[in-house]
mmCIF file of C-alpha atoms in Angstrom:
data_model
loop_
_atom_site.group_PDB
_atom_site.id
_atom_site.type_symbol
_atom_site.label_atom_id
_atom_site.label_comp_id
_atom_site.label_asym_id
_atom_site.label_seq_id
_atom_site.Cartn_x
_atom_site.Cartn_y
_atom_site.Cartn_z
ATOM 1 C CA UNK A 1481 3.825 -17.128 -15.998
ATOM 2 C CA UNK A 1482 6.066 -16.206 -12.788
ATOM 3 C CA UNK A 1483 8.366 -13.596 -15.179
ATOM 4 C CA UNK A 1484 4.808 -11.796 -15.931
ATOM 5 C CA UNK A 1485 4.317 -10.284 -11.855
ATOM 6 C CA UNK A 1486 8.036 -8.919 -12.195
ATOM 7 C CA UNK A 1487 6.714 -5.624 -14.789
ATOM 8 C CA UNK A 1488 2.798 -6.263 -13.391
ATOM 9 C CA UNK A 1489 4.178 -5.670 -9.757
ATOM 10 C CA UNK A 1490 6.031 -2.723 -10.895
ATOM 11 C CA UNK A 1491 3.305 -1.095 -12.763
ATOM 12 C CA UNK A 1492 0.895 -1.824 -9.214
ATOM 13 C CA UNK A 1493 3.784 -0.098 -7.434
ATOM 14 C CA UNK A 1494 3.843 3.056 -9.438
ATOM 15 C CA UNK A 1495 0.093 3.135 -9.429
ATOM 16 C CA UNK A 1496 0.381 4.253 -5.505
ATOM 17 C CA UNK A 1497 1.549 7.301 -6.666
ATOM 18 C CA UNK A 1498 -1.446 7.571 -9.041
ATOM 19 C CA UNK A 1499 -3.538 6.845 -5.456
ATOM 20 C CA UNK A 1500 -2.014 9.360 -3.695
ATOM 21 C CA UNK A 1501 -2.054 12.475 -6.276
ATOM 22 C CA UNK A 1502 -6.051 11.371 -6.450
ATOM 23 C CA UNK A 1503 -6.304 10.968 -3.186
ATOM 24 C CA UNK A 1504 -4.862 14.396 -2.442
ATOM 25 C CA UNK A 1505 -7.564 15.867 -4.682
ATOM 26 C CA UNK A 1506 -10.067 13.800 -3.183
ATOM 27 C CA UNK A 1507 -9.063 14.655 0.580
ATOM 28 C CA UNK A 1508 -9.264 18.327 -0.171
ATOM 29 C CA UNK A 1509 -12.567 17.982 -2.274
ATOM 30 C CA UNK A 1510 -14.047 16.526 1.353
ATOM 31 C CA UNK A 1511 -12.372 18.733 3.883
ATOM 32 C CA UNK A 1512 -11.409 15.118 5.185
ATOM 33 C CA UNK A 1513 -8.993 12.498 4.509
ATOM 34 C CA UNK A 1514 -10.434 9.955 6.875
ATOM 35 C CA UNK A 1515 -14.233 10.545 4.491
ATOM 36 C CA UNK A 1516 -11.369 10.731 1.530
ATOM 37 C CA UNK A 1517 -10.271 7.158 1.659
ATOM 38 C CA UNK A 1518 -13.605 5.572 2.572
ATOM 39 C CA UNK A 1519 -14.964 7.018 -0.595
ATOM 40 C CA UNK A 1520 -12.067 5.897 -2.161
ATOM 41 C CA UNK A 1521 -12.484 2.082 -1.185
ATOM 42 C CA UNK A 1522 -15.891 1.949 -1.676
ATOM 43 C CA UNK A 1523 -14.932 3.175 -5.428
ATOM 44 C CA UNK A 1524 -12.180 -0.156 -5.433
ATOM 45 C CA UNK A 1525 -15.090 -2.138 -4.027
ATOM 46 C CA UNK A 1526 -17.981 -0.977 -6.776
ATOM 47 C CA UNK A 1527 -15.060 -2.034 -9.551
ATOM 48 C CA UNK A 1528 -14.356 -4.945 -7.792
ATOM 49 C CA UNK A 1529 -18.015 -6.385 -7.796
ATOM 50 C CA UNK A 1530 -18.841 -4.952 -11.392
ATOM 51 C CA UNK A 1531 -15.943 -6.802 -12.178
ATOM 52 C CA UNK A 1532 -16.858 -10.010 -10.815
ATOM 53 C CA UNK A 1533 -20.752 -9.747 -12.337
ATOM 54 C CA UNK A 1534 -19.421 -8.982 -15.926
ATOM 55 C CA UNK A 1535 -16.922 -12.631 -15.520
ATOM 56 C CA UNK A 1536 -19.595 -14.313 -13.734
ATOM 57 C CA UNK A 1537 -17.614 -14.824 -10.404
ATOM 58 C CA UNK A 1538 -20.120 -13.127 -8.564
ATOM 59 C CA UNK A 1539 -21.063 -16.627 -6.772
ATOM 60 C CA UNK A 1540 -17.508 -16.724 -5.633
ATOM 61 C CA UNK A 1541 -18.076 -14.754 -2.429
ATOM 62 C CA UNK A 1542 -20.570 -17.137 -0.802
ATOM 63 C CA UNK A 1543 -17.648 -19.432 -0.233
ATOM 64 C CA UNK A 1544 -16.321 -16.939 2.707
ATOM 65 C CA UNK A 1545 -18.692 -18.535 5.049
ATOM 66 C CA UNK A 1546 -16.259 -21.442 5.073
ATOM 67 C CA UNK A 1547 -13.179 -19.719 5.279
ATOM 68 C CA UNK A 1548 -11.226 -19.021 8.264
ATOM 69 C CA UNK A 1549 -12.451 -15.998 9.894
ATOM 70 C CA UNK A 1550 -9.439 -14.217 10.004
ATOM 71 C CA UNK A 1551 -8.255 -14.766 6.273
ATOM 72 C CA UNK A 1552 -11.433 -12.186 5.753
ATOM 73 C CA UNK A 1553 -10.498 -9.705 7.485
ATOM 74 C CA UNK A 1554 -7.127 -8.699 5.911
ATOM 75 C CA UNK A 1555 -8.308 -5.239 4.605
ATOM 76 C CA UNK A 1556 -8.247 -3.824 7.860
ATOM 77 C CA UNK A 1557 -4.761 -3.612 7.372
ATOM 78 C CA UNK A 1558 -4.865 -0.698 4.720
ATOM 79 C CA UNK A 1559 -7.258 1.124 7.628
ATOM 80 C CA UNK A 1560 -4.606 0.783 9.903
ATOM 81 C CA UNK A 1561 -1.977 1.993 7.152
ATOM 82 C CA UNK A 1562 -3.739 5.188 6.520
ATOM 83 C CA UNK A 1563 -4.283 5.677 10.022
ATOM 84 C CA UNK A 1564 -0.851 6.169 10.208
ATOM 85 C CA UNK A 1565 0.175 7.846 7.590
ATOM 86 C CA UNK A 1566 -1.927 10.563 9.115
ATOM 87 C CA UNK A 1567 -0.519 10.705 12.166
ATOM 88 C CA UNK A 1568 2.850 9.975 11.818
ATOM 89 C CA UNK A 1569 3.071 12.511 8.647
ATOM 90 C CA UNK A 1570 3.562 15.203 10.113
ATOM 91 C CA UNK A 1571 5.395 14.042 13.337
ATOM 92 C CA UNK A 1572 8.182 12.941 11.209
ATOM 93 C CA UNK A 1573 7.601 14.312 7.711
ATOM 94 C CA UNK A 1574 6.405 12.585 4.674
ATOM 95 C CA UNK A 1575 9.877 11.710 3.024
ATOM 96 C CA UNK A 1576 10.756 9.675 6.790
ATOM 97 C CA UNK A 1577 7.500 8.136 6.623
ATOM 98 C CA UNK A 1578 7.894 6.902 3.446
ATOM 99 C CA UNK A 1579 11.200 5.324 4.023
ATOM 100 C CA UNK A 1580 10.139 4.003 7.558
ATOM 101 C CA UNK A 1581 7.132 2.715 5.872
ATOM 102 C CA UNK A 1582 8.921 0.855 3.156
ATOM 103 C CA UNK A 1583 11.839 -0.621 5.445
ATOM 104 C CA UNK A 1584 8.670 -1.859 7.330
ATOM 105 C CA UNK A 1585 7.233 -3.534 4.022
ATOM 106 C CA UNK A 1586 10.383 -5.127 3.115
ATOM 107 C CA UNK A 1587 11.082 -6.371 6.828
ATOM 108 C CA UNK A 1588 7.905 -8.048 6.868
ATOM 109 C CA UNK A 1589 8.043 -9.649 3.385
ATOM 110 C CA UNK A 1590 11.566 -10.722 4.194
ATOM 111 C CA UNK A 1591 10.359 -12.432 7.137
ATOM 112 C CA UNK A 1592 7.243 -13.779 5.705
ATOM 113 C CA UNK A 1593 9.397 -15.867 3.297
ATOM 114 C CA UNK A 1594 11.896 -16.779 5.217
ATOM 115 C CA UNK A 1595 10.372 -18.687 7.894
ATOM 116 C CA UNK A 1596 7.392 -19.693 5.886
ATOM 117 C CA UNK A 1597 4.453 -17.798 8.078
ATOM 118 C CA UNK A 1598 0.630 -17.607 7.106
ATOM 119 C CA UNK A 1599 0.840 -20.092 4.083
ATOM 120 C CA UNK A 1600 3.657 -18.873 2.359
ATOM 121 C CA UNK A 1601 6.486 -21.218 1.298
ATOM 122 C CA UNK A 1602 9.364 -21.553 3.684
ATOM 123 C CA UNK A 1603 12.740 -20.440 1.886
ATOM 124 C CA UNK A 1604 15.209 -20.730 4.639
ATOM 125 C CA UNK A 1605 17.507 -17.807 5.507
ATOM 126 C CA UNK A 1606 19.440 -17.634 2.022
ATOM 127 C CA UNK A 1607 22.850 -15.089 1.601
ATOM 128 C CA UNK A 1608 21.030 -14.142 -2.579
ATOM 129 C CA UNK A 1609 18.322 -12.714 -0.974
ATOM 130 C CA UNK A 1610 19.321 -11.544 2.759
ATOM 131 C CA UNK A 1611 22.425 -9.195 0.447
ATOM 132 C CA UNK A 1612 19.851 -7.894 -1.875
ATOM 133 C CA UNK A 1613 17.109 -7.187 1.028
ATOM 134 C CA UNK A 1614 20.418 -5.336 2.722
ATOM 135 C CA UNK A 1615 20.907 -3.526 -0.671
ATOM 136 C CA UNK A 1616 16.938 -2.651 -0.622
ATOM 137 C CA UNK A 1617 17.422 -1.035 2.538
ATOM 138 C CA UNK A 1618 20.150 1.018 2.010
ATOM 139 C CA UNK A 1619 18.361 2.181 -1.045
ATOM 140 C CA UNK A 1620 15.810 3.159 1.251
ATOM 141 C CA UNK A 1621 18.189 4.756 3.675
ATOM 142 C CA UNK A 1622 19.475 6.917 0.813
ATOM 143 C CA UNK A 1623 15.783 7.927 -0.105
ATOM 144 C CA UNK A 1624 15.657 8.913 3.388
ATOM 145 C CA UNK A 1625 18.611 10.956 4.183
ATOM 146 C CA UNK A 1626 18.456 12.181 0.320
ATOM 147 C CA UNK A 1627 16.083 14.882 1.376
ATOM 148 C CA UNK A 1628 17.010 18.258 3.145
ATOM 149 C CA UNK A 1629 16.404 17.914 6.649
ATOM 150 C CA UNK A 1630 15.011 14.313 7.001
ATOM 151 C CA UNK A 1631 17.948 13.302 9.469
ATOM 152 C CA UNK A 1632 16.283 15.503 12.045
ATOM 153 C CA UNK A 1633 13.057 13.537 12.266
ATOM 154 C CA UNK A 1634 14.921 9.943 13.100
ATOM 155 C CA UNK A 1635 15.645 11.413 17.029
ATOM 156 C CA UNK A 1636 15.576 9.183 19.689
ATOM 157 C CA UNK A 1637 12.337 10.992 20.957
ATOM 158 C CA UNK A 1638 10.273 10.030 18.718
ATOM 159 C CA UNK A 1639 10.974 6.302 18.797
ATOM 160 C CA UNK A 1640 7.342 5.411 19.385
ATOM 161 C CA UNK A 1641 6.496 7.588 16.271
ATOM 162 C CA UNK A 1642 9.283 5.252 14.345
ATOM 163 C CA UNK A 1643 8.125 2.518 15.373
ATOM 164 C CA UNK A 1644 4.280 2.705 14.600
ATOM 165 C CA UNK A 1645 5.411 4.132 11.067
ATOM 166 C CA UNK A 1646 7.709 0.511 10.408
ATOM 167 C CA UNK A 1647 4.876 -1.485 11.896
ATOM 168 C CA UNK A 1648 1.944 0.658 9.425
ATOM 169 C CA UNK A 1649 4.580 -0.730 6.376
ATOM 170 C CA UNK A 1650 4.972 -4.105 7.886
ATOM 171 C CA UNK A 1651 1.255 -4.858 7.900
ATOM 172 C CA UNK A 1652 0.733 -4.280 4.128
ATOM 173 C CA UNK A 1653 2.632 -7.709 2.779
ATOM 174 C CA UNK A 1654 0.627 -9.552 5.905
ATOM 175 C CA UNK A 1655 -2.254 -8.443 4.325
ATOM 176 C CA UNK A 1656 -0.854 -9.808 1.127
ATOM 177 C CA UNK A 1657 -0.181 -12.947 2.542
ATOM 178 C CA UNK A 1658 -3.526 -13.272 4.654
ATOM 179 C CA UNK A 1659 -5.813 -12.289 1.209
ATOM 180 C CA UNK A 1660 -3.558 -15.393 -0.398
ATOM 181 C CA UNK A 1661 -4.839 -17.432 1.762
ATOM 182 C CA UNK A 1662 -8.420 -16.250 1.640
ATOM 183 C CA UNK A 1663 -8.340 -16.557 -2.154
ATOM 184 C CA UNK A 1664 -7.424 -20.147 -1.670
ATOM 185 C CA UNK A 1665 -10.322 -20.587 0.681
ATOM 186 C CA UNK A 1666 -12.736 -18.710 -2.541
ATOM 187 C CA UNK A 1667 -11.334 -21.427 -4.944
ATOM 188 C CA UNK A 1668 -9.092 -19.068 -6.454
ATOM 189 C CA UNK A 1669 -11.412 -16.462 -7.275
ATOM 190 C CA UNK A 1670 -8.933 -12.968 -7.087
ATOM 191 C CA UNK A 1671 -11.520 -10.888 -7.547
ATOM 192 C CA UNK A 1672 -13.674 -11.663 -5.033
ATOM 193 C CA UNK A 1673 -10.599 -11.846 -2.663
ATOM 194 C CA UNK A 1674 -9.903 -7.966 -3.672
ATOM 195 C CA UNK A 1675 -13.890 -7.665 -3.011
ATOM 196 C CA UNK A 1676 -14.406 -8.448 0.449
ATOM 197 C CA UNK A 1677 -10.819 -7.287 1.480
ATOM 198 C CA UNK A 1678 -11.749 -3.408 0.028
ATOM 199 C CA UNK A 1679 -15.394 -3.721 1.864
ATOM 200 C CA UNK A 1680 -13.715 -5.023 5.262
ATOM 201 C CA UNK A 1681 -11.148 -2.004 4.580
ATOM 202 C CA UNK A 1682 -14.514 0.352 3.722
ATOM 203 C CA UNK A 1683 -15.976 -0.460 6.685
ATOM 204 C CA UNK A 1684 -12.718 -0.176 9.061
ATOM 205 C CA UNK A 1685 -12.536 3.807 7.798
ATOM 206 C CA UNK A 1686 -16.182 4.127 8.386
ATOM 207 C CA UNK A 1687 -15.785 3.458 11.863
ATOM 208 C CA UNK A 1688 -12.767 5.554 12.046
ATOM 209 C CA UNK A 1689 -14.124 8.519 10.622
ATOM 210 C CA UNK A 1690 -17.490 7.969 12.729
ATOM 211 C CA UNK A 1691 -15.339 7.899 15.824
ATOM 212 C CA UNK A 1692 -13.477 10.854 14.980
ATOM 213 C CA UNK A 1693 -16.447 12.758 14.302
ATOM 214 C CA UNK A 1694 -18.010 11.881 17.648
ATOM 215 C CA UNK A 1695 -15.386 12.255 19.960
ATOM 216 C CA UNK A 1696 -13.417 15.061 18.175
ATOM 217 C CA UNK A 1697 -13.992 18.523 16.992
ATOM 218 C CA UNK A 1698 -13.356 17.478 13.431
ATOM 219 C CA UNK A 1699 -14.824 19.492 10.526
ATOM 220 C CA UNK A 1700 -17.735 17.280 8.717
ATOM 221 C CA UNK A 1701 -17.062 16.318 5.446
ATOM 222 C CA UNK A 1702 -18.209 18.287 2.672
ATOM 223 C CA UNK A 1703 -19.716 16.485 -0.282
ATOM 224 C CA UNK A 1704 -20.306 19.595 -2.358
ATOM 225 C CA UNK A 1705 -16.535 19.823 -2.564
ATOM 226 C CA UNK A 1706 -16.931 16.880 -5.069
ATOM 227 C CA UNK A 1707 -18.623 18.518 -7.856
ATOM 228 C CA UNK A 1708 -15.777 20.547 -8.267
ATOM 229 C CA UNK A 1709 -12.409 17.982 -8.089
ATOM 230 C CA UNK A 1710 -11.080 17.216 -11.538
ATOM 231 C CA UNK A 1711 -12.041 13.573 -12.782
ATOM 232 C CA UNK A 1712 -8.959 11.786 -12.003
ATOM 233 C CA UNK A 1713 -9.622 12.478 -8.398
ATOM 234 C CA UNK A 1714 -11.468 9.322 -8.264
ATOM 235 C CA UNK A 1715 -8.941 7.285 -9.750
ATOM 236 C CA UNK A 1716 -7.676 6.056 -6.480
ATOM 237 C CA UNK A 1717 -9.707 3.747 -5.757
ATOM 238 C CA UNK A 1718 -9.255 2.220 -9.585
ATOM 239 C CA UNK A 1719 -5.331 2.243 -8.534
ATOM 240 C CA UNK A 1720 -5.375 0.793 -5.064
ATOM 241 C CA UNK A 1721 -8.010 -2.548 -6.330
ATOM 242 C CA UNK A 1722 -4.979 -3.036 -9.094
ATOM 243 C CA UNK A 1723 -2.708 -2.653 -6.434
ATOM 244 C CA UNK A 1724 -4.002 -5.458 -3.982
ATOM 245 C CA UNK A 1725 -5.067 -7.690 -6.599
ATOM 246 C CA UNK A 1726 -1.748 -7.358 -7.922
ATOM 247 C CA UNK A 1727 0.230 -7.956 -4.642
ATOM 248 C CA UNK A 1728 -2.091 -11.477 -3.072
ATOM 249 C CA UNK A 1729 -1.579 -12.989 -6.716
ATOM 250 C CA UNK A 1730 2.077 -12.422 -6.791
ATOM 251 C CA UNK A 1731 2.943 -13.150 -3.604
ATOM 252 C CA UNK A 1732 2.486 -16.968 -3.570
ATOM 253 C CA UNK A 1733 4.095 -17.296 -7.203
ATOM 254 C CA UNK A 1734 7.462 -14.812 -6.835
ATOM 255 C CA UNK A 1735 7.329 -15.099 -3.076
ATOM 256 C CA UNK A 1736 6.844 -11.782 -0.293
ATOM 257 C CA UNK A 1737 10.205 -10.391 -0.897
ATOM 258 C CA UNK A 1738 10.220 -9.872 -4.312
ATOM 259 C CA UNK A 1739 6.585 -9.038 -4.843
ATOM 260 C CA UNK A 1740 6.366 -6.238 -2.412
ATOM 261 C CA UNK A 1741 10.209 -5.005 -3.176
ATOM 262 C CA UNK A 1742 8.877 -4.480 -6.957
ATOM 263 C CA UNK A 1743 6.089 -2.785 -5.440
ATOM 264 C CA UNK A 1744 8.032 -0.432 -3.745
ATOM 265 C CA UNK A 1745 10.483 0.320 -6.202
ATOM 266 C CA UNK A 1746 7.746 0.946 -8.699
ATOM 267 C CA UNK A 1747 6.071 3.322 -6.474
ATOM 268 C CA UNK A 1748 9.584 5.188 -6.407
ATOM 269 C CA UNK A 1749 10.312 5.286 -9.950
ATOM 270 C CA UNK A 1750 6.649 7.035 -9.804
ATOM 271 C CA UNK A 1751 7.085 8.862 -7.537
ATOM 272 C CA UNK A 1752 10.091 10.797 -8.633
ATOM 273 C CA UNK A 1753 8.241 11.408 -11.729
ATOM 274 C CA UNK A 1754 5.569 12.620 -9.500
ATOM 275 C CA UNK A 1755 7.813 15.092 -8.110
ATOM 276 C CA UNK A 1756 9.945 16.316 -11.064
ATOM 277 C CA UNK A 1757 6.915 16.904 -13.231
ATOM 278 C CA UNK A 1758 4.390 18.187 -10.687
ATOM 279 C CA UNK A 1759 1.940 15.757 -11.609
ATOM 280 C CA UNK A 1760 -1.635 15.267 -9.942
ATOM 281 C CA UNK A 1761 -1.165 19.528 -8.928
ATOM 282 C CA UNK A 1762 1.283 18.687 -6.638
ATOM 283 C CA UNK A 1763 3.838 20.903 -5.967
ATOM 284 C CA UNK A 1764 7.223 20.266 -8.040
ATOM 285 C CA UNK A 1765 10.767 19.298 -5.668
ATOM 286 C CA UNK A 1766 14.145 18.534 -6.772
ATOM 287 C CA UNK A 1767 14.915 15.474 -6.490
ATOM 288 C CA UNK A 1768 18.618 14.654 -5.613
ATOM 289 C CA UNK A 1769 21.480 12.488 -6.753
ATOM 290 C CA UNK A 1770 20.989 10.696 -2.982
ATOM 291 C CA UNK A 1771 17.601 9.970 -3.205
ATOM 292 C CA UNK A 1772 17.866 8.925 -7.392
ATOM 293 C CA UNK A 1773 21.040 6.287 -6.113
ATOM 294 C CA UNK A 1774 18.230 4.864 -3.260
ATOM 295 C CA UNK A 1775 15.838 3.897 -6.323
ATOM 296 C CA UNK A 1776 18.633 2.350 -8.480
ATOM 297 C CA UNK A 1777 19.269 0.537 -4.816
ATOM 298 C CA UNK A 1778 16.048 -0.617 -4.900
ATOM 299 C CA UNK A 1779 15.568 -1.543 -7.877
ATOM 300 C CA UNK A 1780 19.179 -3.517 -7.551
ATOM 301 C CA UNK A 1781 17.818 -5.356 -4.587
ATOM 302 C CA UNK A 1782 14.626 -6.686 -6.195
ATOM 303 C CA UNK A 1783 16.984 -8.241 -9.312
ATOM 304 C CA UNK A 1784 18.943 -9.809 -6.518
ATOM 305 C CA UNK A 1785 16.009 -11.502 -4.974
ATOM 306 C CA UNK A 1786 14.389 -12.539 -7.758
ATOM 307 C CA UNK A 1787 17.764 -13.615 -9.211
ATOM 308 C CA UNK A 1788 19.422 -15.339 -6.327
#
């Protein structure tokens, strides 16, 4: 059973770069990408519960009322992730983000299993894993510095920007952990765990996006834009309920580290053939030798620390 989540939490992984080519379309079908990724979590959510009526789980989600409060509310997390990405995006350019964001992931995870925090197994600080998490980071160092001009954006003035962009990744494998926990609470019911995690997340951009329209001069977003997005624009929210379903069940089997390192070097191995290919109607980029030797890195590390 455990050696299944090793090519399930790659597969997850790589579907973020399915989510992000959609939600590009998506974003620019709107005129928004705060309206973007609602829509695109309420989608997760409508497969979620049609999911959970055609197995008969439905029931399932009346046992939140005795769970912990805050094991419910993990899906804020991916609110505060996207968030982020938009501002910190272009402060310090997607390819920094990206790295930033994944060092933050595999901090967190790191962390998570080490000393045993919000339910998870404590492993002890172990050399097998601490060298491969130090090879997963200089894979993501290489990603980082592979690109022309990336260097630039790690200045010392933009610390703060730095350091919301490793806290936006670091919050991802708490929410893993946290929606562990609440699917314990539901009986084990992962669907209905994915459920109320993409409605709390639904809800959390609602707000955002409400807020931003009131106290900002932000366009409204324009719904007639959809009629005219190709069909696959909608498969992000199909992509991200895999994604999170995927990363809660793992994580208490394989452990933080190793689910959310697969993750990540899934999403890179994706990506790449994101870029190379143009796929999704984004625009093509070279990728180089440095950033191709940060995904063999990565994908290094994760054999360590599932091996060792």
């Amino acid at each position: 059973m455990e050696i299944l989540f090793v090519p399930l939490a790659l597969v997850a992984g790589g579907l973020l770069a399915v989510q992000a080519g959609a939600n590009a379309q998506l974003s620019k079908a709107v005129g928004s990408p705060f309206a973007a990724t609602t829509l695109q979590l309420a989608v997760g959510a409508i497969v979620l519960l049609s999911i959970m009526a055609l197995t008969g789980t439905t029931p399932a989600l009346l046992a939140v009322r005795q769970a912990e409060w805050w094991h419910a509310i993990g899906g804020m997390a991916s609110a505060f992730y996207v968030v982020s990405t938009i501002l910190v995006f272009p402060r310090l350019g997607a390819v920094v983000s990206v790295g930033l964001f994944i060092a933050g992931q595999m901090l967190a995870s790191f962390a998570l299993d080490t000393f045993g925090w919000l339910g998870i197994p404590e492993a002890g600080l172990r050399a097998g894993p601490a060298f491969g998490m130090l090879v997963l980071l200089a894979g993501a160092a290489l990603i980082v510095l592979g690109q022309k001009g990336a260097a630039d954006n790690l200045a010392p003035s933009k610390l703060g920007w730095i350091g919301l962009a490793l806290l936006a990744g670091a919050v991802l494998p708490v929410q893993g952990a946290v929606n562990a926990l609440l699917r314990h609470d539901l009986g084990g019911a992962p669907f209905a765990v994915g459920t109320i995690s993409f409605l709390v997340a639904m809800l959390a951009m609602a707000a955002v996006l409400l807020i931003t329209l009131a106290l900002t001069k932000t366009p409204r977003p324009r719904l007639a834009g959809l009629s005219s997005m190709p069909w696959w624009g909608w498969l992000g929210g199909f992509a991200g309920a895999t994604y999170v379903t995927t990363v809660f069940t793992a994580i208490p089997v394989i452990g933080a580290a190793a689910a959310v390192s697969l993750t990540v070097a899934g999403q890179q191995v994706a990506g790449i053939l994101v870029d190379t290919f143009g796929w999704f109607r984004l625009p093509q980029r070279l990728v180089s030798g440095m950033r191709l030797a940060g995904v063999v890195l990565l994908l290094a590390g994760c054999i360590i620390i599932k091996a060792l």
